[in-house]
Amino acid sequence: MSAAAVDWARVKADFPVVNGRIDGQPIVYLDSANTSQKPHAVIDAMADFMRHAYAPINRSAYRLAAAATDAYEGARTKVQKFINAPKAHEVVFTKNATESLNLVAHSWGGANLKRGDAVVLTHMEHHANIVPWQMLAASHGIELRWIPLTADGQLDLTNLSTLLDGAKVLSFTAMSNVLGTITPVAALCKAAHDAGAVAIVDACQYVPHNVTDVQAWGADFVTFSSHKMVGPSGIGVMWGREALLDAMPPFLGGGNMIADVRLDGFTCAELPAKFEAGTPPIVEAVGLGAAVEYLSGLGMSNVRQHEMHLTDYALRTLTDRYGDDITIHGPRNVEVRGAVLSFAFRDIHPHDVSQVLDQKNVCVRAGHHCAKPLMRLLGANATARASFYIYNDESDADALADALDGASDIFGL
Amino acid sequence: MSAAAVDWARVKADFPVVNGRIDGQPIVYLDSANTSQKPHAVIDAMADFMRHAYAPINRSAYRLAAAATDAYEGARTKVQKFINAPKAHEVVFTKNATESLNLVAHSWGGANLKRGDAVVLTHMEHHANIVPWQMLAASHGIELRWIPLTADGQLDLTNLSTLLDGAKVLSFTAMSNVLGTITPVAALCKAAHDAGAVAIVDACQYVPHNVTDVQAWGADFVTFSSHKMVGPSGIGVMWGREALLDAMPPFLGGGNMIADVRLDGFTCAELPAKFEAGTPPIVEAVGLGAAVEYLSGLGMSNVRQHEMHLTDYALRTLTDRYGDDITIHGPRNVEVRGAVLSFAFRDIHPHDVSQVLDQKNVCVRAGHHCAKPLMRLLGANATARASFYIYNDESDADALADALDGASDIFGL
Amino acid sequence: MPGLEDLYREIILDHYRSPRNRGELPTPPAVHAQGHNPLCGDEITVYLQIDGDTITDVKVGGQGCSISQSSASMMSQAVKGKKVDDVKAVVRKFKSMMSIDDEDPTPIPEVKLGDLEALQGVVKFPVRIKCAVLAWNTLTEALAEAQ
Amino acid sequence: MPGLEDLYREIILDHYRSPRNRGELPTPPAVHAQGHNPLCGDEITVYLQIDGDTITDVKVGGQGCSISQSSASMMSQAVKGKKVDDVKAVVRKFKSMMSIDDEDPTPIPEVKLGDLEALQGVVKFPVRIKCAVLAWNTLTEALAEAQ
Ligand SMILES: Cc1ncc(COP(=O)(O)O)c(C=O)c1O
Ligand SMILES: Cc1ncc(COP(=O)(O)O)c(C=O)c1O
C-alpha cells in the first residue's frame, strides 16, 4: 500500500478535535510536535476498557484481573512489534519520554559512569535529554560534550570521532522538535559503538512519524512518549537491550519491581517489572496499544510519505508567499526533515504571531520548545512552530499562510 | 447530609464494571484496596476531554491550549481542596503513589539525610514505603528503624519516643492495605515533630475512604494514588509543605521543570512545575478532578460511615458463619479499621480460596499485598483479601460468605 | 473571542516599537532582578537606582513579545522618579487591573494608571496576562533586592 | 468457564495433602535454587543431589497453593533417580503441556509424564500456569547451579 492509497480525509475524520470548532470557526491544529490529537479508536478503547474490563494487573488472580493483565501485556507486545524490538520484556512502560530518559541516565548512567567520564549530546537536544545528564554531571562529575550544528541545522559530524574519543555515552535525538532535522541514527549508533560508547536515542519525534526499527538502528536504549503518537498522555516507553537492562540497578522502588522484601533489604523482580514500580498506567497502556494498531493500520511508511509531501508543500507555500519575510529554520530537504516548521515572521515576536494565528484558530506553539541551548544558537529566545501530522492536509498549510497575513495588518510592518 | 441520605444503589449504578457480568453471573468486585472501579462521570470526563478539548498544557498560548491548561490546573485546585492543602502549588502530580514516595525519599531524603541518620517506618508498610528508603540506606548509609505491631494489628507505640530519638524522618501509612488498620496520623505527626523529624504519610488507602485534612494532621508530605479513589490510572499525588518543597532539589529533569537551561547547567522552575518534568498526565488529571468531584458529591464522611457499616457487617457475617474456620487479621473495632479484610480460611491456601471465589465471580486478591515484611509477621506468605468500597453493599459480603462454602467441598476440609 | 484591537492598542504598539528606558544600570549602586516567562521564553531584567525612598532611575533589558515589552516600557515610565511606597501602590493597582489577587487584605489603592490602562484589554486574553505582568513581578523582586 | 474439577483432580489434592520429598539437603554436596511467584507469594526451594549424571536425591521446601505444591511434589517423584538429560526432556515436555514455548528448535521429546498429566487441566486456568511451572523453573535453575 502506498500513501496515495490511504484515504487521508477519512483519517482526519477519525480525530474529533481537528473536526471541532471554536467560535464557529474550524480548528487548524498545527501543534502535534507538542502533543498529538487522539482518534476515536484510542478514546473508545480506553473508555470501553474502563467500562467493561478495568481491574488490577499483575497482582490478583481472578479472571477479570487476568484479562486486564493480558490487555496490559498485549500492549507491550504491540509496542515491541511496532519498533521491532527483540523481546517484549525489554519494553518498559514509564510515564513519559522524560521519565524514560531519566531512568536511563540515573540507573544505567549512575551505575556505569564515574568522575571524568564523557557523555556526548548534541546542540539540538530537548531539555529531557540534557537536564538528566546535567544532574548526573553534578552528582557524578561526568563531562558533557556537544555535537555542534551546521548552518542548515543538521548535526555537524566533522569532529565526531574526536568528540566520541573516550566517551561512554552518545545520547541524541532521532529528530529535532525545533528544526525538524532527522539525524543519521544508525550511523551515530555505529560510531558510538566503535568508540566503546552506549547509544541512547531520544525517538520522541521519530516513532510517531516513521518506520522505527531499533535493531536496524543498532541502538542500546530508545525512548519515546505515547501522547505524541495518537496515544494517551500518562505513558511513555523505554526500550533497552536485555543485557544492559538486566545489569542495571532499579530506578523507582516499591511494589511490582521486587522479588522479595525483607526488613534488611530487597531483591529485584525480572524484566520488565523491575523498572515498573507501583501500579502502572493500565488504561493508558490499553490506549497506547490501540494507538499503535491505528498507526500500523495506516502503515508508517505511508505516514512518512504523507508528511514529506505536506512538509514540502508547506515550505513552498510559505516561502513563495512571504519570501524574505519568513525565515524557516532547519534543512530544506524533506528527506532529512520531518513536518516541523519553526519560523521567524518579519520582526513580529512569535508570541504575537501565535496570537494572531489563534484569532483564526490556527494552533501553533510559540516559545523555546524546551530546547533553550538550541534557541540561543538560533539567536532567538522564541520561535513560532507549526507541526503537521496524519490528520493535517494542504488546506492546513494554506490556512497558516493566510492567517499570517493578519499579523502584518496589526503590526504595520 | 448523612450516609443514610446517600442513595448507595444509585452510586453502584454509576460504576459499569460492578454492574457487569462474566459467564452470565454478576461480578462481585472486592478488590478496591488494589485498585478501584471508575464511575461514568470519570470515564466520560476523560473521553469528552479527548474528544473536544485535548491540547498541550503549560506550553502553547492558543485558546485550546490555554483551556487545557486551565482544566489541568483546575484538577490541582480540586485536589488541594479535597485534602485541605494550604496552597494549590504544593500539590504535585506524579504517576502514582509509588513515584510520590520515591520523589520524597530521593529528593528530600537525598538532600537532607546523611550516613547514620535514622528513618522510622512501621512493620505494616507497603513496599512503596519501604524500598525507596532501603535504596537510600544503600546509597546514603541511613539507618532504618521499625515501629512494631500489637497482637491485633495496630501500631505498638510503647517505645515510640525511643524509636524517634534522633530520627530525621517518620514515614508511615495512614491505613494498612493488609490489616485495614487506621493509624493515629495526627498524633504520629506530632510525635515526629517533637523529635525533630519530618512526618511523611502514605495516605494511599486513606484518602479514598475518609475525610482528609493534611493541615489537621500536621503532616509534612502526604502521598496517594488516583486509581484507588475512582480516578484513572497513570496519576498520583505528592503534597508537601511549600517551605520543604522549595528547599528540595528536583527529582526528574527535563521540560517544564526548568526556568533556564544552558550548556553548563540549569535552574529550576517554581512549584509545582519544578517536580513535574515532561508532559504530565493531562487527561488523567482531568479524570482525577472528576473523581474528586464525584467523591465530594457523596461526602467523604458519608463514605466513611458506609464503609464502617459494611466492614462491621462483613466481619460479623464471616465470623458468625465460619467461626474458628476463618481468621480475619487486623483490629475488630471499625473505629480504627477500614473496609479491608485479609483472612485465612481453614487450611486452604489463599490462592485456592481466590480460585474458588472466582468461580462465583467474587473478586478478591490473594498474595502478599506488597507487604512482605508484614506477611512474615503474620506467619503467612499470602492471605486472601476482600476490600469494600462505595459501590459495594451487604449483598457483596453475603456473596463472599456464600462463595467460601465452595472451598470446603473441594478441599474436603 | 474579543478582537485583536482590544489587545494591540495603538499606545501599546508605540511602546513596543519605541521602548522607553531601555538599557542597564551599573550594579551597585543600582539593584536588578531578572524574570522569565517559561511559557514563551520572554526574559526581562529590571534595574533600579534607588536613592533614599525614591526610584531615581530605571532601565529595562531583555526581549519578549509586544505585550511584555510594552508593559515593561510603560512600567519604567510609571515608576521613574516615584517614591518606593507609591510604586508599590501602582504595582498593586496594576495587578488588580490584570485580575490577579494579592494576599494583602487592605483595599487596593486608588491610584491613576494613566497610559497603563491601555493594557486593560489584555484581561480578555488570559494567556497574555503573564506577559503583561512579567515586568511588574520583576520590579517587585528588584525592590525586594534593595531592602 | 471450565469447572473446578478440571483443576483440582483427586491426584493433585493427594499430592497437596501429602507432599512427597519435602525437606532439605545439605549444600554442598547438594545444589539448590529458590523460586518466587510474585503474583501470589509462593516460594519454592529445590534441592538436588547429583552424582555423575544422575539425580540421586531431591527435596522440596517452601510453601504455596495446591497447584504449586502438588506440581513440586510430582516433579520430585518424576526426577528422583533419573539421568539429568532425561529430566531435561521431562521439563520440556511438561512445559509444552503447560503451553509454554521454549527457544529450543528441536522437537519436544516424546516422554511419558504419568501422574503429571493430571496437571493438564491447569491450562484452562491461565493464571495458575505460573503456579504449576514454578517448581520446574526452580528445578532448571538448580540444574544450572550444578554445572
Ligand atoms: C498503602 C499503600 N501504599 C502505597 C501503594 C502504592 O500505590 P501505587 O501502586 O498506586 O503506586 C499502595 C497500593 O498499592 C498502598 O496500598
Ligand atoms: C525530542 C523530544 N524529546 C523528549 C521530549 C519529552 O517528551 P515528554 O514531554 O512526553 O516526556 C519531547 C517532547 O516534549 C521531544 O520533542
PDB file of N, CA and C and ligand atoms in Angstrom, chain A residues 33-34 96-99 101 126 128-129 173 175-177 202 204-205 225 227-228 365 370 385, chain B residues 59 277-280, ligand 2:
ATOM      1  N   ALA A  33       3.835  18.328  17.259  1.00  0.00           N
ATOM      2  CA  ALA A  33       5.163  18.051  17.811  1.00  0.00           C
ATOM      3  C   ALA A  33       5.138  18.258  19.322  1.00  0.00           C
ATOM      4  N   ASN A  34       4.171  19.009  19.783  1.00  0.00           N
ATOM      5  CA  ASN A  34       3.967  19.241  21.206  1.00  0.00           C
ATOM      6  C   ASN A  34       3.205  18.042  21.764  1.00  0.00           C
ATOM      7  N   ASN A  96       6.379   9.011  30.745  1.00  0.00           N
ATOM      8  CA  ASN A  96       6.597   9.809  29.539  1.00  0.00           C
ATOM      9  C   ASN A  96       8.053   9.627  29.112  1.00  0.00           C
ATOM     10  N   ALA A  97       8.402  10.190  27.977  1.00  0.00           N
ATOM     11  CA  ALA A  97       9.768  10.047  27.477  1.00  0.00           C
ATOM     12  C   ALA A  97      10.768  10.653  28.457  1.00  0.00           C
ATOM     13  N   THR A  98      10.344  11.689  29.141  1.00  0.00           N
ATOM     14  CA  THR A  98      11.226  12.334  30.113  1.00  0.00           C
ATOM     15  C   THR A  98      11.612  11.354  31.215  1.00  0.00           C
ATOM     16  N   GLU A  99      10.628  10.639  31.761  1.00  0.00           N
ATOM     17  CA  GLU A  99      10.982   9.639  32.766  1.00  0.00           C
ATOM     18  C   GLU A  99      11.877   8.572  32.142  1.00  0.00           C
ATOM     19  N   LEU A 101      14.121   8.847  29.825  1.00  0.00           N
ATOM     20  CA  LEU A 101      15.493   9.336  29.731  1.00  0.00           C
ATOM     21  C   LEU A 101      16.120   9.469  31.120  1.00  0.00           C
ATOM     22  N   HIS A 126      16.419  18.236  23.213  1.00  0.00           N
ATOM     23  CA  HIS A 126      15.312  18.689  24.059  1.00  0.00           C
ATOM     24  C   HIS A 126      15.820  18.664  25.509  1.00  0.00           C
ATOM     25  N   ALA A 128      14.744  17.335  27.935  1.00  0.00           N
ATOM     26  CA  ALA A 128      14.621  15.998  28.529  1.00  0.00           C
ATOM     27  C   ALA A 128      15.876  15.160  28.323  1.00  0.00           C
ATOM     28  N   ASN A 129      16.648  15.492  27.291  1.00  0.00           N
ATOM     29  CA  ASN A 129      17.897  14.766  27.049  1.00  0.00           C
ATOM     30  C   ASN A 129      19.112  15.625  27.401  1.00  0.00           C
ATOM     31  N   THR A 173      18.943  12.965  19.736  1.00  0.00           N
ATOM     32  CA  THR A 173      17.583  12.890  19.218  1.00  0.00           C
ATOM     33  C   THR A 173      17.586  12.309  17.805  1.00  0.00           C
ATOM     34  N   MET A 175      15.104  12.988  15.849  1.00  0.00           N
ATOM     35  CA  MET A 175      14.542  14.097  15.056  1.00  0.00           C
ATOM     36  C   MET A 175      14.349  15.289  15.986  1.00  0.00           C
ATOM     37  N   SER A 176      14.827  16.447  15.537  1.00  0.00           N
ATOM     38  CA  SER A 176      14.719  17.648  16.376  1.00  0.00           C
ATOM     39  C   SER A 176      13.286  18.145  16.414  1.00  0.00           C
ATOM     40  N   ASN A 177      12.834  18.482  17.624  1.00  0.00           N
ATOM     41  CA  ASN A 177      11.475  19.004  17.767  1.00  0.00           C
ATOM     42  C   ASN A 177      11.397  20.485  17.398  1.00  0.00           C
ATOM     43  N   ASP A 202      16.794   9.409  21.649  1.00  0.00           N
ATOM     44  CA  ASP A 202      15.537  10.080  22.008  1.00  0.00           C
ATOM     45  C   ASP A 202      14.674  10.090  20.748  1.00  0.00           C
ATOM     46  N   CYS A 204      11.419  10.470  20.496  1.00  0.00           N
ATOM     47  CA  CYS A 204      10.116  11.074  20.784  1.00  0.00           C
ATOM     48  C   CYS A 204       9.442  11.659  19.546  1.00  0.00           C
ATOM     49  N   GLN A 205      10.233  12.278  18.672  1.00  0.00           N
ATOM     50  CA  GLN A 205       9.678  12.910  17.471  1.00  0.00           C
ATOM     51  C   GLN A 205       9.805  11.987  16.264  1.00  0.00           C
ATOM     52  N   SER A 225       7.313   8.846  23.764  1.00  0.00           N
ATOM     53  CA  SER A 225       6.090   9.126  24.520  1.00  0.00           C
ATOM     54  C   SER A 225       4.867   8.711  23.719  1.00  0.00           C
ATOM     55  N   HIS A 227       1.854  10.116  23.997  1.00  0.00           N
ATOM     56  CA  HIS A 227       0.938  11.224  23.671  1.00  0.00           C
ATOM     57  C   HIS A 227       1.275  11.921  22.358  1.00  0.00           C
ATOM     58  N   LYS A 228       2.467  11.703  21.837  1.00  0.00           N
ATOM     59  CA  LYS A 228       2.820  12.316  20.549  1.00  0.00           C
ATOM     60  C   LYS A 228       2.494  11.386  19.379  1.00  0.00           C
ATOM     61  N   ARG A 365       2.691  26.555  18.328  1.00  0.00           N
ATOM     62  CA  ARG A 365       3.370  26.863  19.570  1.00  0.00           C
ATOM     63  C   ARG A 365       4.343  28.014  19.355  1.00  0.00           C
ATOM     64  N   CYS A 370      11.340  23.863  24.756  1.00  0.00           N
ATOM     65  CA  CYS A 370      12.153  23.017  25.637  1.00  0.00           C
ATOM     66  C   CYS A 370      13.504  22.695  25.016  1.00  0.00           C
ATOM     67  N   ARG A 385       6.186  27.733  15.904  1.00  0.00           N
ATOM     68  CA  ARG A 385       6.416  26.411  15.314  1.00  0.00           C
ATOM     69  C   ARG A 385       5.099  25.790  14.884  1.00  0.00           C
TER      70      ARG A 385
ATOM     71  N   ARG B  59       2.482  25.133  27.679  1.00  0.00           N
ATOM     72  CA  ARG B  59       3.500  25.339  26.670  1.00  0.00           C
ATOM     73  C   ARG B  59       3.031  26.246  25.552  1.00  0.00           C
ATOM     74  N   ALA B 277       8.323  17.089  35.602  1.00  0.00           N
ATOM     75  CA  ALA B 277       9.141  17.094  34.391  1.00  0.00           C
ATOM     76  C   ALA B 277       8.420  16.389  33.257  1.00  0.00           C
ATOM     77  N   GLY B 278       8.493  17.003  32.081  1.00  0.00           N
ATOM     78  CA  GLY B 278       7.909  16.368  30.899  1.00  0.00           C
ATOM     79  C   GLY B 278       6.421  16.603  30.799  1.00  0.00           C
ATOM     80  N   THR B 279       5.832  16.031  29.758  1.00  0.00           N
ATOM     81  CA  THR B 279       4.395  16.171  29.568  1.00  0.00           C
ATOM     82  C   THR B 279       3.684  15.379  30.654  1.00  0.00           C
ATOM     83  N   PRO B 280       2.847  16.048  31.436  1.00  0.00           N
ATOM     84  CA  PRO B 280       2.223  15.361  32.568  1.00  0.00           C
ATOM     85  C   PRO B 280       1.017  14.535  32.120  1.00  0.00           C
TER      86      PRO B 280
HETATM   87  C1  LIG E   2      12.678  15.477  21.095  1.00  0.00           C
HETATM   88  C2  LIG E   2      11.889  15.329  22.363  1.00  0.00           C
HETATM   89  N1  LIG E   2      12.410  14.645  23.391  1.00  0.00           N
HETATM   90  C3  LIG E   2      11.757  14.480  24.546  1.00  0.00           C
HETATM   91  C4  LIG E   2      10.519  15.034  24.742  1.00  0.00           C
HETATM   92  C5  LIG E   2       9.864  14.863  26.066  1.00  0.00           C
HETATM   93  O1  LIG E   2       8.665  14.139  25.951  1.00  0.00           O
HETATM   94  P1  LIG E   2       7.627  14.156  27.161  1.00  0.00           P
HETATM   95  O2  LIG E   2       7.290  15.572  27.454  1.00  0.00           O
HETATM   96  O3  LIG E   2       6.469  13.394  26.632  1.00  0.00           O
HETATM   97  O4  LIG E   2       8.284  13.482  28.316  1.00  0.00           O
HETATM   98  C6  LIG E   2       9.927  15.743  23.684  1.00  0.00           C
HETATM   99  C7  LIG E   2       8.574  16.342  23.779  1.00  0.00           C
HETATM  100  O5  LIG E   2       8.264  17.231  24.503  1.00  0.00           O
HETATM  101  C8  LIG E   2      10.637  15.907  22.478  1.00  0.00           C
HETATM  102  O6  LIG E   2      10.123  16.611  21.463  1.00  0.00           O
END
